[in-house]
XYZ file of C-alpha atoms in Angstrom:
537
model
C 26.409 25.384 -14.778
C 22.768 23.373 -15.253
C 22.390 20.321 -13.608
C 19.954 19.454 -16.231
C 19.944 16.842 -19.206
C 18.180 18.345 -22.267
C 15.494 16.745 -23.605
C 12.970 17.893 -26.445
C 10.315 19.503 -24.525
C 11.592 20.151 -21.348
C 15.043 19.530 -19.120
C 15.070 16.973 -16.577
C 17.796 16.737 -13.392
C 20.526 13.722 -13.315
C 18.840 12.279 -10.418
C 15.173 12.259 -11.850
C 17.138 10.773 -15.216
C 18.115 8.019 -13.399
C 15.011 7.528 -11.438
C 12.684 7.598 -14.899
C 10.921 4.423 -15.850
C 11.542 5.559 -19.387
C 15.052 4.954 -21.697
C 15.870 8.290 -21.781
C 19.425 7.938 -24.035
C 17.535 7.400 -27.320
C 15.609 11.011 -25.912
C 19.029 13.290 -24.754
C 19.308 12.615 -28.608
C 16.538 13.998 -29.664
C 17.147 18.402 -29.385
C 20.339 17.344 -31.668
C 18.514 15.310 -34.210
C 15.796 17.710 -34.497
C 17.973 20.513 -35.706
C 19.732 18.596 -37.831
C 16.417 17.456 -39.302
C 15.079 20.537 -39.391
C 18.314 22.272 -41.047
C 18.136 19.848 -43.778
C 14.151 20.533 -44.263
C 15.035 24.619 -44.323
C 17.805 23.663 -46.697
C 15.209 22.383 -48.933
C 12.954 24.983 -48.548
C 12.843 25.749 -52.248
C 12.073 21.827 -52.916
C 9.171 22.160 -50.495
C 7.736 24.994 -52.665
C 8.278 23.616 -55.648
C 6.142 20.244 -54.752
C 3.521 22.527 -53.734
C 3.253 24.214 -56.679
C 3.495 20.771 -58.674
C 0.790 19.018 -56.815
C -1.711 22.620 -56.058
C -1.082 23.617 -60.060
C 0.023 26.786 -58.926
C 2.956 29.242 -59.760
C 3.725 31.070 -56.194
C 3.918 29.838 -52.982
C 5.832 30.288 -49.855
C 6.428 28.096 -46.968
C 6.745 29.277 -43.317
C 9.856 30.044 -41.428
C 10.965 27.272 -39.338
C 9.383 28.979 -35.619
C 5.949 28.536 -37.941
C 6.881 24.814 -38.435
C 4.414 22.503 -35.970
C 6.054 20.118 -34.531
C 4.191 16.822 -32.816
C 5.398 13.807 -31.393
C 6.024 11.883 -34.420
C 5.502 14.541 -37.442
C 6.523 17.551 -38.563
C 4.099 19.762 -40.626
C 5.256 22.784 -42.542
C 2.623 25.630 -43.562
C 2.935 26.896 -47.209
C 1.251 29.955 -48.096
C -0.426 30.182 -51.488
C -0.581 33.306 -53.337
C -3.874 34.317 -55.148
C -5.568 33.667 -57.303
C -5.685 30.290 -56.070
C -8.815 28.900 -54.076
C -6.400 27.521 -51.217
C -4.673 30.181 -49.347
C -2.765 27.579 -47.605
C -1.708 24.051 -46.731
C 0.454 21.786 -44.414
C 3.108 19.974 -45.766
C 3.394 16.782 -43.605
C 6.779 14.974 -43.136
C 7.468 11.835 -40.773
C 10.059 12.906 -38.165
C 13.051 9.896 -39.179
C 14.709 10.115 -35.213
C 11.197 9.210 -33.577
C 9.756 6.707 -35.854
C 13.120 4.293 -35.751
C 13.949 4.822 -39.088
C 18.181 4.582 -38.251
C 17.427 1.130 -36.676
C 15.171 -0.174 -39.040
C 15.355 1.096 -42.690
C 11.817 2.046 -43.800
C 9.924 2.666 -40.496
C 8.937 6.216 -41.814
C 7.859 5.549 -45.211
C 5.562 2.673 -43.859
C 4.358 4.963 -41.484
C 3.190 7.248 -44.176
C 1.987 4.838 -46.706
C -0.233 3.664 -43.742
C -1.819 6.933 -43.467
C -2.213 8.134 -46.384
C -4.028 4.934 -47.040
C -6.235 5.608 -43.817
C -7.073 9.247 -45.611
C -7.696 7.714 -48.644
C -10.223 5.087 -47.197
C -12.119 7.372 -45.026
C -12.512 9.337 -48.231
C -14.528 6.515 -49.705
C -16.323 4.772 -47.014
C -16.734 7.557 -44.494
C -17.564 10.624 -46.360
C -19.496 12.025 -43.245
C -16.838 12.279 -40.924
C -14.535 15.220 -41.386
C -10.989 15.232 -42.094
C -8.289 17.152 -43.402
C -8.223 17.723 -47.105
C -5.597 15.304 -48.584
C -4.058 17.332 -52.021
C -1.771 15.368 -53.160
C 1.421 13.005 -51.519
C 4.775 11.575 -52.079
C 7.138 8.467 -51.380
C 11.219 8.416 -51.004
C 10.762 6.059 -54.183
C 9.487 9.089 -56.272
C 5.930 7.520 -56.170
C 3.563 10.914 -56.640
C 0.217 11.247 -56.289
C -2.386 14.000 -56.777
C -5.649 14.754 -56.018
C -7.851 14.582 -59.391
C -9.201 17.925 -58.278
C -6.171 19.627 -59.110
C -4.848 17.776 -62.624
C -5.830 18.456 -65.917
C -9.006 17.081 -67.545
C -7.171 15.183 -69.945
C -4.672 13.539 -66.692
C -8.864 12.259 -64.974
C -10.073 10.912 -68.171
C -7.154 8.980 -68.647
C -6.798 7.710 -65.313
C -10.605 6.987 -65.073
C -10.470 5.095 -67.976
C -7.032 3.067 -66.994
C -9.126 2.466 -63.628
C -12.331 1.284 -64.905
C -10.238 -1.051 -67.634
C -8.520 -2.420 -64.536
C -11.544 -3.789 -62.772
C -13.352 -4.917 -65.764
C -10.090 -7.279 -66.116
C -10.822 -8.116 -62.570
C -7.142 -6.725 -61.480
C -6.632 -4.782 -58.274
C -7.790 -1.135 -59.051
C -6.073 1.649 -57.901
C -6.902 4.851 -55.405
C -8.673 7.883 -57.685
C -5.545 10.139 -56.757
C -3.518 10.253 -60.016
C -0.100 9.159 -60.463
C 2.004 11.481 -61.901
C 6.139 11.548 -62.840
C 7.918 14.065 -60.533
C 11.368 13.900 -59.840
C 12.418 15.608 -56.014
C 15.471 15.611 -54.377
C 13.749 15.340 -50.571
C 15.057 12.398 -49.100
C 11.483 12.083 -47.441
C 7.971 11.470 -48.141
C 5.598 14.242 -47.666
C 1.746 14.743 -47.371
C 0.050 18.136 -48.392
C -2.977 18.522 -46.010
C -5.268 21.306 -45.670
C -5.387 23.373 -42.725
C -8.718 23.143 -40.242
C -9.494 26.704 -40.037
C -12.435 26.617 -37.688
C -13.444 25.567 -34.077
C -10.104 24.745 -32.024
C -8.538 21.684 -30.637
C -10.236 19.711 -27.920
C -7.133 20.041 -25.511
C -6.910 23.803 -25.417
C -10.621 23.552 -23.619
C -10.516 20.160 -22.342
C -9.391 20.899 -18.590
C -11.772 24.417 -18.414
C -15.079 22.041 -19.674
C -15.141 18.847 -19.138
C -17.126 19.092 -16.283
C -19.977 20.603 -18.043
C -22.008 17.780 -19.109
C -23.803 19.637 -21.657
C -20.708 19.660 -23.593
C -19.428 16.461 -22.967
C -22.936 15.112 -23.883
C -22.452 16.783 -27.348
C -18.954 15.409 -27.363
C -20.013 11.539 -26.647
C -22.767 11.845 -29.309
C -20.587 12.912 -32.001
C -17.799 10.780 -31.261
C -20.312 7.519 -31.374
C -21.503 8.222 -34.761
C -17.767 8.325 -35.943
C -17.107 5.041 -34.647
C -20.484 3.553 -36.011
C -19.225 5.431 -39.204
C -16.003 3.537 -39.218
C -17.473 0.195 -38.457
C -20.133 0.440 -41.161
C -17.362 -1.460 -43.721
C -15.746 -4.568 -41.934
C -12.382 -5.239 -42.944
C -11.211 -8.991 -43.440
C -8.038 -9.222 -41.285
C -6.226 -7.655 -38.376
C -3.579 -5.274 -39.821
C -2.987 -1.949 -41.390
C -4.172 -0.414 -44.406
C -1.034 0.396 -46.807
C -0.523 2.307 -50.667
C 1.217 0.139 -52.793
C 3.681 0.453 -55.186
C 0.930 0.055 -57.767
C -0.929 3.140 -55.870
C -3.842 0.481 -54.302
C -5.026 0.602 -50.777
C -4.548 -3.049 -49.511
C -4.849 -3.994 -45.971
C -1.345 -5.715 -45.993
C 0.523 -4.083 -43.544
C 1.088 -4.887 -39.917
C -0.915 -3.349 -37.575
C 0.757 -0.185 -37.331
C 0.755 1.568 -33.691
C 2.762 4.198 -32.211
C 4.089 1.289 -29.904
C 5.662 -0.803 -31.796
C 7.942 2.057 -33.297
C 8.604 3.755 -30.245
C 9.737 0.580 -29.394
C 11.759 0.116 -32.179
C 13.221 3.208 -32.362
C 14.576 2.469 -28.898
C 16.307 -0.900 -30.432
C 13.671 -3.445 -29.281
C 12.706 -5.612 -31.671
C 8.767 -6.007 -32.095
C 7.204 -9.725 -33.332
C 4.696 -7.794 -34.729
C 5.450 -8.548 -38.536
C 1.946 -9.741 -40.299
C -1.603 -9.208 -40.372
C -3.781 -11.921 -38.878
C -7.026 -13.987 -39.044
C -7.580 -14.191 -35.061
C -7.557 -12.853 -32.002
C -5.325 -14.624 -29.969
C -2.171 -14.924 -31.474
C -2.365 -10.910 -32.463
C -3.040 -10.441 -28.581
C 0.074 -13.092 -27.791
C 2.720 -11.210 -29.904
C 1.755 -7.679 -28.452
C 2.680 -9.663 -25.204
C 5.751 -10.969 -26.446
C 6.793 -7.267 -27.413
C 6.654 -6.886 -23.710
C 9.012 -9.356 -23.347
C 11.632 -7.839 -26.003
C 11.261 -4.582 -23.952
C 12.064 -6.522 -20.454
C 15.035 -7.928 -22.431
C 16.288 -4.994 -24.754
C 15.580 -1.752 -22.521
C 18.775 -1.293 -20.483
C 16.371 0.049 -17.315
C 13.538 -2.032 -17.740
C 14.423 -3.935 -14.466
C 15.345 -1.607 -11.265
C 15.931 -4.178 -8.715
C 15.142 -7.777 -8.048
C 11.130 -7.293 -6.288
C 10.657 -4.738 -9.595
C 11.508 -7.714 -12.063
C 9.382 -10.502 -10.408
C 6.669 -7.609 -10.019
C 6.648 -7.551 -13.844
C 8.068 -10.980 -14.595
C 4.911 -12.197 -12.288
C 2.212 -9.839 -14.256
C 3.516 -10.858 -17.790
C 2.830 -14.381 -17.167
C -0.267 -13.981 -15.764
C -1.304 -11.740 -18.574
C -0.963 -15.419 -20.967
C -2.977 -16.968 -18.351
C -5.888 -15.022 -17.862
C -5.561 -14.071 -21.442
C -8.943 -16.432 -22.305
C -10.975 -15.083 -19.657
C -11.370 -11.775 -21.870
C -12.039 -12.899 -25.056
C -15.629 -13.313 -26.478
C -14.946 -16.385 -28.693
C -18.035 -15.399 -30.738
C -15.629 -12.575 -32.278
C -12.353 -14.206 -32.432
C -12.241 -14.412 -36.146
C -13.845 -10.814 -36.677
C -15.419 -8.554 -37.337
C -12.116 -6.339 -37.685
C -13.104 -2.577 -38.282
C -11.339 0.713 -38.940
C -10.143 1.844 -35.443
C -8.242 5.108 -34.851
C -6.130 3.832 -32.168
C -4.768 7.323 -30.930
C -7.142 9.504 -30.763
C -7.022 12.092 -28.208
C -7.799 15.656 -27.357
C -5.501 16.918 -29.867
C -6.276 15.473 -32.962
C -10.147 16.266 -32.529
C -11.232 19.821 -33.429
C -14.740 21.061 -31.575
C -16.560 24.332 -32.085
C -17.441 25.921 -28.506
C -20.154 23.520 -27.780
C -17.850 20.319 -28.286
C -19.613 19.227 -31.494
C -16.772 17.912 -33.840
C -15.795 19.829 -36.612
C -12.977 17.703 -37.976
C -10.687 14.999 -36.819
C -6.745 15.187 -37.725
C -3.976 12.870 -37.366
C -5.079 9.333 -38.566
C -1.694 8.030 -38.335
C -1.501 4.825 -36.615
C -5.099 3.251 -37.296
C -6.073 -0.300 -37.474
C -7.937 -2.985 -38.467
C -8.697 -4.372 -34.844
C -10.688 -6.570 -33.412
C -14.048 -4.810 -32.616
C -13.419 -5.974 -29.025
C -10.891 -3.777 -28.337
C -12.779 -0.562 -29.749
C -13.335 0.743 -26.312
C -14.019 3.838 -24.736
C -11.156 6.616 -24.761
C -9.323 6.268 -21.270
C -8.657 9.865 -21.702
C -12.473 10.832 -20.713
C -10.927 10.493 -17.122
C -8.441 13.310 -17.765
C -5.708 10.685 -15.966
C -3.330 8.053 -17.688
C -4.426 4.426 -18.027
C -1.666 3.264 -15.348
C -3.089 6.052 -13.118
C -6.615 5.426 -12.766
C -6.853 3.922 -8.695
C -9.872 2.541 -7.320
C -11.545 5.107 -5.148
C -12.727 8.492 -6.209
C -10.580 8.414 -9.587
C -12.103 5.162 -10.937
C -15.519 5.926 -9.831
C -15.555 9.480 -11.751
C -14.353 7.642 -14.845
C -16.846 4.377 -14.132
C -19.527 7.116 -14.700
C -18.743 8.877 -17.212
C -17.795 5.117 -18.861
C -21.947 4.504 -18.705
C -22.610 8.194 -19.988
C -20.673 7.120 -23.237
C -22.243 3.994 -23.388
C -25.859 5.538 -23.189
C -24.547 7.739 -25.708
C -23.249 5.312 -28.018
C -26.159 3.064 -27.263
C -28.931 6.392 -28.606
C -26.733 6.903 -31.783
C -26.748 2.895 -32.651
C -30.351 3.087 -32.481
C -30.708 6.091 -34.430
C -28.750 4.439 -37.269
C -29.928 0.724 -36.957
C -33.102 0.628 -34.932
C -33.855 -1.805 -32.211
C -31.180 -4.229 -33.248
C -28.201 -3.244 -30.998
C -24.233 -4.724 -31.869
C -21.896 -3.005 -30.836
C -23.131 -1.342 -27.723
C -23.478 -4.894 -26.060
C -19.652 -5.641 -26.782
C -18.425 -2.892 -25.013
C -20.337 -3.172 -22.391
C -19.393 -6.753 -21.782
C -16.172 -5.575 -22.243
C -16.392 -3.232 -19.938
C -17.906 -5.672 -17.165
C -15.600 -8.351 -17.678
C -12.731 -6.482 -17.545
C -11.719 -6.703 -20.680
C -11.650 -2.863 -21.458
C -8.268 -2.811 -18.655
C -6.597 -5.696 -20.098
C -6.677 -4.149 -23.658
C -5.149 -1.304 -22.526
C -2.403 -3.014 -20.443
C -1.417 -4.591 -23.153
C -1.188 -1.554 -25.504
C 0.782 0.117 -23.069
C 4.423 -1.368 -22.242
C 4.995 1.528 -19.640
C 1.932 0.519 -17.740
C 1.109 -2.701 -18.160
C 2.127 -3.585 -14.517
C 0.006 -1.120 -13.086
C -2.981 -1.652 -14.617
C -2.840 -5.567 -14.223
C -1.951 -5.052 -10.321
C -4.677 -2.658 -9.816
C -7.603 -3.675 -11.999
C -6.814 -7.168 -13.454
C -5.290 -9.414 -10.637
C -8.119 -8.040 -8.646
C -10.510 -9.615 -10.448
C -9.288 -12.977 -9.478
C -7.630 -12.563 -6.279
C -7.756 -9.534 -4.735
C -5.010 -10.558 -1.846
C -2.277 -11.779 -4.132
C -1.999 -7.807 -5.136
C -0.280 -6.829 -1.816
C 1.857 -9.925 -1.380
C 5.379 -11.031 -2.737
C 4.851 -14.410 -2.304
C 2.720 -14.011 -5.572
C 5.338 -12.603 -7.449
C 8.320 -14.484 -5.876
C 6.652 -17.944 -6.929
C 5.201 -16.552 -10.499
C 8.167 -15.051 -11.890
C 10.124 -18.066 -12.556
C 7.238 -19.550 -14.855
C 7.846 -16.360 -17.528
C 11.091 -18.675 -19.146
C 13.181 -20.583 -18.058
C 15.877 -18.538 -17.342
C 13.818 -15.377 -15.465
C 16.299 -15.695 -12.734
C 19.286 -14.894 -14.687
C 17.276 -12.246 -16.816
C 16.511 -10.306 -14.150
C 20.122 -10.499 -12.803
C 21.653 -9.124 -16.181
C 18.891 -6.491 -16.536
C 19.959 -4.931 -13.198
C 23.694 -5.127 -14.237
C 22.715 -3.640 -17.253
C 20.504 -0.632 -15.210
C 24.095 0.159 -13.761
C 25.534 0.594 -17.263
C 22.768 2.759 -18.762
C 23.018 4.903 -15.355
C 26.827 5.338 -16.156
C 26.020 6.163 -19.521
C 23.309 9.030 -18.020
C 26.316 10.269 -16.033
C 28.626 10.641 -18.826
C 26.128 12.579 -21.024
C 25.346 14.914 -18.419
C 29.397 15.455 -17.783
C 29.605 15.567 -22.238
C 26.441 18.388 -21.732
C 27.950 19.953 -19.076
C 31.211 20.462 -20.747
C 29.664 21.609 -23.745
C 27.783 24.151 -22.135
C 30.903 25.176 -20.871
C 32.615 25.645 -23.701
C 29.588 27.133 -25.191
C 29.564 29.975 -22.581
C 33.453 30.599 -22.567
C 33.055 31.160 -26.402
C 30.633 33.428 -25.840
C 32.424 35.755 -23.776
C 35.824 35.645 -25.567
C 33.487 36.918 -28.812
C 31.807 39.221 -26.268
C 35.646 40.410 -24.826
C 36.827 40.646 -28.869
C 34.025 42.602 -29.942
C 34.526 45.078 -26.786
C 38.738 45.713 -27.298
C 37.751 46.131 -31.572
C 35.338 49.114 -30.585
C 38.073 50.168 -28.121
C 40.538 50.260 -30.871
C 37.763 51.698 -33.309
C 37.508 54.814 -30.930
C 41.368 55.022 -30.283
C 41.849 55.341 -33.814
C 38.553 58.205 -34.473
C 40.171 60.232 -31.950
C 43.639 59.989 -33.159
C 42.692 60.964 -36.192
């Protein structure tokens, strides 16, 4: 019998389970949800077809069989095969996935997670038109809101909409995207986008460990990754949030600021204060932290023992504290531009040079602060909390400047002499700031990286001693004492709980396997019986 809990990409032992900073019950959930998300996708198969068809104009099409589906961390994207003579021989039909976005917890997690990006798509369609992304055909809401590209309506459907578009904004009313809305009736219980497939160059990831040594390519790679940020920041935006399709099909910038955080978080039952855009810095900054908070409070093994809360307790409070010393106050109010706040190896696509053919996956981008647009931590091939002073930091401290130099030739290439934004990050960088906007992005490692890159900025000695955290702690509220108490109560419970799901998959396993072999044992006496009665006869 395995002495494994199952989770969705790989199996993991009781005792690691209960070692794991992470809450892994929401995750032993996960294999179970999945198929029954998936079965209800398959089951709709025909629906999926049909909405191609409907938004492509064509007659035929046929999507994959489920081991075709591509499954990521937070989507689900179905390939649907055109049949000639259409132009496109096929497409990806994008779906939020409901279990990882906290949809059961909070009602309307995934549709604001697609609204968001399709809104994203939509504006780097108008005010980026030289960096490359995915073709966006058409798109749905759970409302029955449909939209589709004008590309692919009739001429009388543009002229219309055109004309209801132009008459809008000569009225001096909010005018809506060019994608045409259109009256389609589905029976999905999902929103959907239909993307087109990148069909050159490969993802980043698949030669990322192989080359990034070679500085040739990783020059190529910095350049062309600078110009799509100067790209994105060429149209300010007015407010610190999330760019969101409306009811009325407009692109408003509305919506929270929208990261793969805050519904993680949620979808593990902690509630976020993220809930509004805003004007400033500080009080964005100041509710991130007091998400780290509702985590300390809400995750059942956020606290292992009493030196592991007043190690966090201590860093949380100091992380208000210090909170002015990386701030430029010259860019408190703004600018805010379009930042693509997870973009990694996989969603970038490179030919075998590392130029960039096409970025994919703009779920979860901002309107930030342009402070915070820093260099990707990834470029040290570590995680954030793992980056230690010694040879790790100094590998990634140099190729920190060859970005900036990079960055710094493309700004001057677009805008001449006058440089902006390549000052800001290097402050950033020198100040510390670039450390302490990732800690706070990250509520697994904000500990870390404030012990090993922010408290030693001020005091250097207090990292290594528990006096620090001992007399700190107490100043998070009022009651940090107590909270730490219940939280390690509360480990005990969700450690129980662990136990019992590995005895439940155990059991089932069990069953699973003695089921098997009665079939096995019926199947074997039937052609037993089958050749008693040939020779009889």
């Amino acid at each position: 019998m395995s002495n494994t809990l199952s989770l969705l990409r790989r199996n993991i032992t009781l005792d690691e389970a209960l070692r794991d900073d992470d809450n892994l019950l929401p995750q032993i959930q996960y294999p179970r949800q999945r198929q029954e998300f998936f079965d209800y996708l398959f089951a709709h198969k025909a629906e999926i077809e049909s909405i191609v068809s409907f938004h492509l104009s064509t007659k035929h099409c046929r999507a994959g069989d489920v081991q075709t589906w591509l499954s990521g961390s937070f989507n689900v994207c179905i390939p649907v095969y055109i049949d000639p003579p259409s132009e496109v021989r096929s497409v990806f039909v994008r779906i939020p996935l409901p279990y990882k976005v906290g949809e059961a917890k909070s009602v309307g997690n995934a549709e604001e997670k697609l609204r968001c990006e399709v809104a994203s798509y939509l504006w780097m369609q108008e005010n980026c038109p030289d960096v490359s992304i995915p073709i966006l055909f058409g798109f749905g809401f759970p409302n029955g809101q449909t939209l589709t590209a004008p590309e692919h309506t009739s001429l009388f459907s543009r002229l219309a909409w055109s004309a209801r578009r132009i008459l809008l904004c000569w009225l001096g009313f909010p005018t809506p995207c060019r994608y045409i809305s259109r009256t389609r009736r589905y029976d999905l219980n999902t929103g959907y986008m239909i993307i087109g497939r990148v069909t050159r160059g490969k993802m980043l990831s698949s030669t990322w460990n192989s080359f990034r040594h070679d500085k040739t390519r990783r020059t190529n790679l910095f350049h062309n990754l600078a110009r799509i940020m100067l790209s994105l920041n060429k149209s300010p935006l007015p407010a610190i949030g999330s760019l969101t399709l409306n009811h009325q099909g407009c692109i408003t910038l509305t919506n929270r600021p929208l990261t793969l955080q805050l519904h993680s978080l949620e979808n593990e039952g902690v509630p976020t204060s993220i809930r509004s855009t805003y004007s400033t810095v500080e009080p964005y900054l100041l509710d991130l932290l007091s998400c780290h908070d509702n985590r300390i409070s809400y995750q059942p093994n956020s606290i292992h023992d009493k030196d592991d809360g007043q190690q966090q307790l201590a860093a949380l409070t100091m992380m208000r504290a210090v909170l002015h010393h990386f701030i430029q106050r010259d860019y408190r109010n703004g600018p805010f531009v379009f930042t693509l706040t997870d973009l990694h190896q996989s969603s970038i696509f490179v030919d075998d040079d590392w130029y960039i053919i096409s970025l994919i996956d703009l779920e979860w981008a901002c309107s930030l602060p342009i402070q915070l647009q820093c260099p990707p931590y990834w470029l040290s091939g570590r995680g954030i909390d793992q980056m230690e002073h010694g040879e790790p930091l100094e590998t990634f401290r140099q190729l920190v400047f060859e970005y900036f130099e990079a960055f710094e030739y493309e700004e001057r290439a677009m805008n001449g002499d006058h440089l902006y934004q390549t000052p800001i990050m290097r402050e950033c960088w020198t100040k510390g700031s670039f450390w302490y906007f990732h800690a706070i992005n990250s509520p697994k490692g904000l500990f870390r990286v404030f012990n090993e890159h922010i408290q030693r900025l001020f005091c250097p000695e207090h990292c290594d001693m528990k006096i620090f955290d001992q007399v700190v702690a107490p100043y998070w509220k009022t009651d940090a004492a107590y909270v730490i108490e219940e939280r390690i109560k509360e480990e005990e419970r969700y450690k129980d709980q662990l136990r019992a799901a590995k005895e439940a998959e155990s059991q089932a396993q069990k069953e699973k396997v003695e089921k098997e072999e009665g079939e096995a044992k019926q199947e074997d006496a039937m052609e037993v019986l089958d050749k008693v009665g040939t020779t009889d006869h």
